[in-house]
Coordinates of C-alpha atoms in Angstrom, one line a residue:
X1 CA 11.2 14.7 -8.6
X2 CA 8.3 12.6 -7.0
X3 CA 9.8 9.6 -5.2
X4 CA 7.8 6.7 -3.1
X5 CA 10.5 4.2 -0.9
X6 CA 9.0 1.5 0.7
X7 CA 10.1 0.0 3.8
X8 CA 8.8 -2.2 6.3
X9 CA 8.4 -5.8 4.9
X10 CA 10.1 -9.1 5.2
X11 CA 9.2 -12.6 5.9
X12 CA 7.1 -13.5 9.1
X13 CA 4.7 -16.6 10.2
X14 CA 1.2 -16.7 9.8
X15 CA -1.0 -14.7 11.9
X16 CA 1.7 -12.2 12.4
X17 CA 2.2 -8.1 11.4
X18 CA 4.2 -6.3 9.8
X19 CA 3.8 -2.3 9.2
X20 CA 4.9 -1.1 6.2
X21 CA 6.1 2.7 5.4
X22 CA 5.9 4.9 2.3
X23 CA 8.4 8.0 2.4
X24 CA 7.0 10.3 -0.2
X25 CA 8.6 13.6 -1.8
X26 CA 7.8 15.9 -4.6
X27 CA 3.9 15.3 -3.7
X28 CA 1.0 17.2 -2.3
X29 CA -1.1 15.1 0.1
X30 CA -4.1 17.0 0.5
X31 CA -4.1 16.7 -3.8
X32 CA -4.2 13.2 -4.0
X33 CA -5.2 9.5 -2.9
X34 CA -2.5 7.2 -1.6
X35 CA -2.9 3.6 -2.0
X36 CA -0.9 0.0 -1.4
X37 CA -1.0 -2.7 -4.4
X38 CA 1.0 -5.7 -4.3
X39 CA 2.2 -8.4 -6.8
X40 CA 2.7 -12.1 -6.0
X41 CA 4.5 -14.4 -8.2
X42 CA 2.5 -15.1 -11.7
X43 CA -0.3 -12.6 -11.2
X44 CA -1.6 -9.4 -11.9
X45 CA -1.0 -6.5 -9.5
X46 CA -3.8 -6.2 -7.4
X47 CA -5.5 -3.0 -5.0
X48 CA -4.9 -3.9 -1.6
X49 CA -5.9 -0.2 0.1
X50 CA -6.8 3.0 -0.3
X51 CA -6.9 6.7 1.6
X52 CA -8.7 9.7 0.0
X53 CA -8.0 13.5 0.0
X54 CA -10.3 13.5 2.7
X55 CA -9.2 10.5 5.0
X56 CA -11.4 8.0 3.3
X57 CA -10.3 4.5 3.2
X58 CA -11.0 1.5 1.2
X59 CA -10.0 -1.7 1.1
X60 CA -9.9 -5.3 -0.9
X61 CA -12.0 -7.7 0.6
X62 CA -9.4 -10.4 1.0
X63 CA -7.4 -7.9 3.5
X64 CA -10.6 -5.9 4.9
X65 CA -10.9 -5.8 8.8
X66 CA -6.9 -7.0 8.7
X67 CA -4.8 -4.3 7.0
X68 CA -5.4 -0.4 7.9
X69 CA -3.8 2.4 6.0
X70 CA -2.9 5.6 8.0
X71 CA -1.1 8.9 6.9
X72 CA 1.4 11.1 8.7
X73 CA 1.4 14.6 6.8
X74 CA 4.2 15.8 8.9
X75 CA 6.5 12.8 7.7
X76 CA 5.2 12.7 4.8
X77 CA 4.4 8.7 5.0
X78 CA 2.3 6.4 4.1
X79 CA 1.5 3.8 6.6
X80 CA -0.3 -0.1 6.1
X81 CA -0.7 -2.1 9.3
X82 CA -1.1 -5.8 8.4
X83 CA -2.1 -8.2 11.3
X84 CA -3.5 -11.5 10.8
X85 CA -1.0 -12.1 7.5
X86 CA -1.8 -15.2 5.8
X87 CA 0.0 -16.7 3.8
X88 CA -2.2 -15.5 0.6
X89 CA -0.7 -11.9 1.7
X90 CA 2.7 -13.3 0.2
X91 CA 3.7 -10.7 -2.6
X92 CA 5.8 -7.4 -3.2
X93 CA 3.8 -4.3 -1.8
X94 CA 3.8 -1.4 -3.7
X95 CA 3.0 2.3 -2.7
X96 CA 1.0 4.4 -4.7
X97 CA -0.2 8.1 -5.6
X98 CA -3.0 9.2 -7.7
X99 CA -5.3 11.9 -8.4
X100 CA -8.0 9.2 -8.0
X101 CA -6.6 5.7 -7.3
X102 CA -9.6 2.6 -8.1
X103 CA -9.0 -1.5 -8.0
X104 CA -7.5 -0.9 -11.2
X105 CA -3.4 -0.3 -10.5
X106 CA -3.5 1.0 -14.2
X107 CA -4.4 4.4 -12.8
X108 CA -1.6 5.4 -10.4
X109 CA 0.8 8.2 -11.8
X110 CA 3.6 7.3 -9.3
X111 CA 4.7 4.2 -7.9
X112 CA 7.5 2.9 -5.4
X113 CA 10.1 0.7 -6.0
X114 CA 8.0 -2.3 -3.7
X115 CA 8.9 -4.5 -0.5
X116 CA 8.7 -8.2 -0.4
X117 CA 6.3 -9.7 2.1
X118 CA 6.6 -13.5 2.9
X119 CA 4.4 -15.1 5.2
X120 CA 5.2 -18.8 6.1
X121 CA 2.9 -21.6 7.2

């Protein structure tokens, strides 16, 4: 019964932003980390950002002072702002839940169906 949707993305110009949103259900915030990973063509899914049980967040060095993940327990959403995209940012975003989430997207239990971000040049 747990379900992640994404929302948000599309295809903007460099140095633009984008928010994207993770509706959640079936999960218990204060239990677990939320995270974003995303996917571009030919590669590995990579971590992209992380908030902790206790509000802690982490992120990937290539997005770090750019991108800032945010919670609303009320709505039960997931939130990553994204200024500054480059065109590197280019991929499919996926939300993510976890008792623990790391770099390694190997150790999500739950995972959303993803949103395509394009950023042009």
């Amino acid at each position: 019964q747990v379900q992640l949707v994404e929302s948000g993305g599309g295809l903007v110009q460099a140095g633009g932003s984008l928010r994207l949103s993770c509706a959640t259900s079936g999960i218990i915030f204060s239990r677990v980390d939320m995270g974003w990973y995303r996917q571009a063509p030919g590669k590995q899914r990579e971590f992209v950002a992380r908030i902790t049980k206790s509000g802690t967040t982490n992120y990937a060095d290539s997005v770090k002072g750019r991108f800032t993940i945010s919670t609303d327990n009320a709505k039960n959403t997931v939130y990553l702002q994204m200024n500054s995209l480059e065109p590197e940012d280019t991929a499919v975003y996926y939300c993510a839940v976890g008792k623990i989430l790391t770099v390694n997207p190997n150790g999500a239990q739950y995972w959303g169906q993803g949103t395509q971000v394009t950023v042009s040049s």
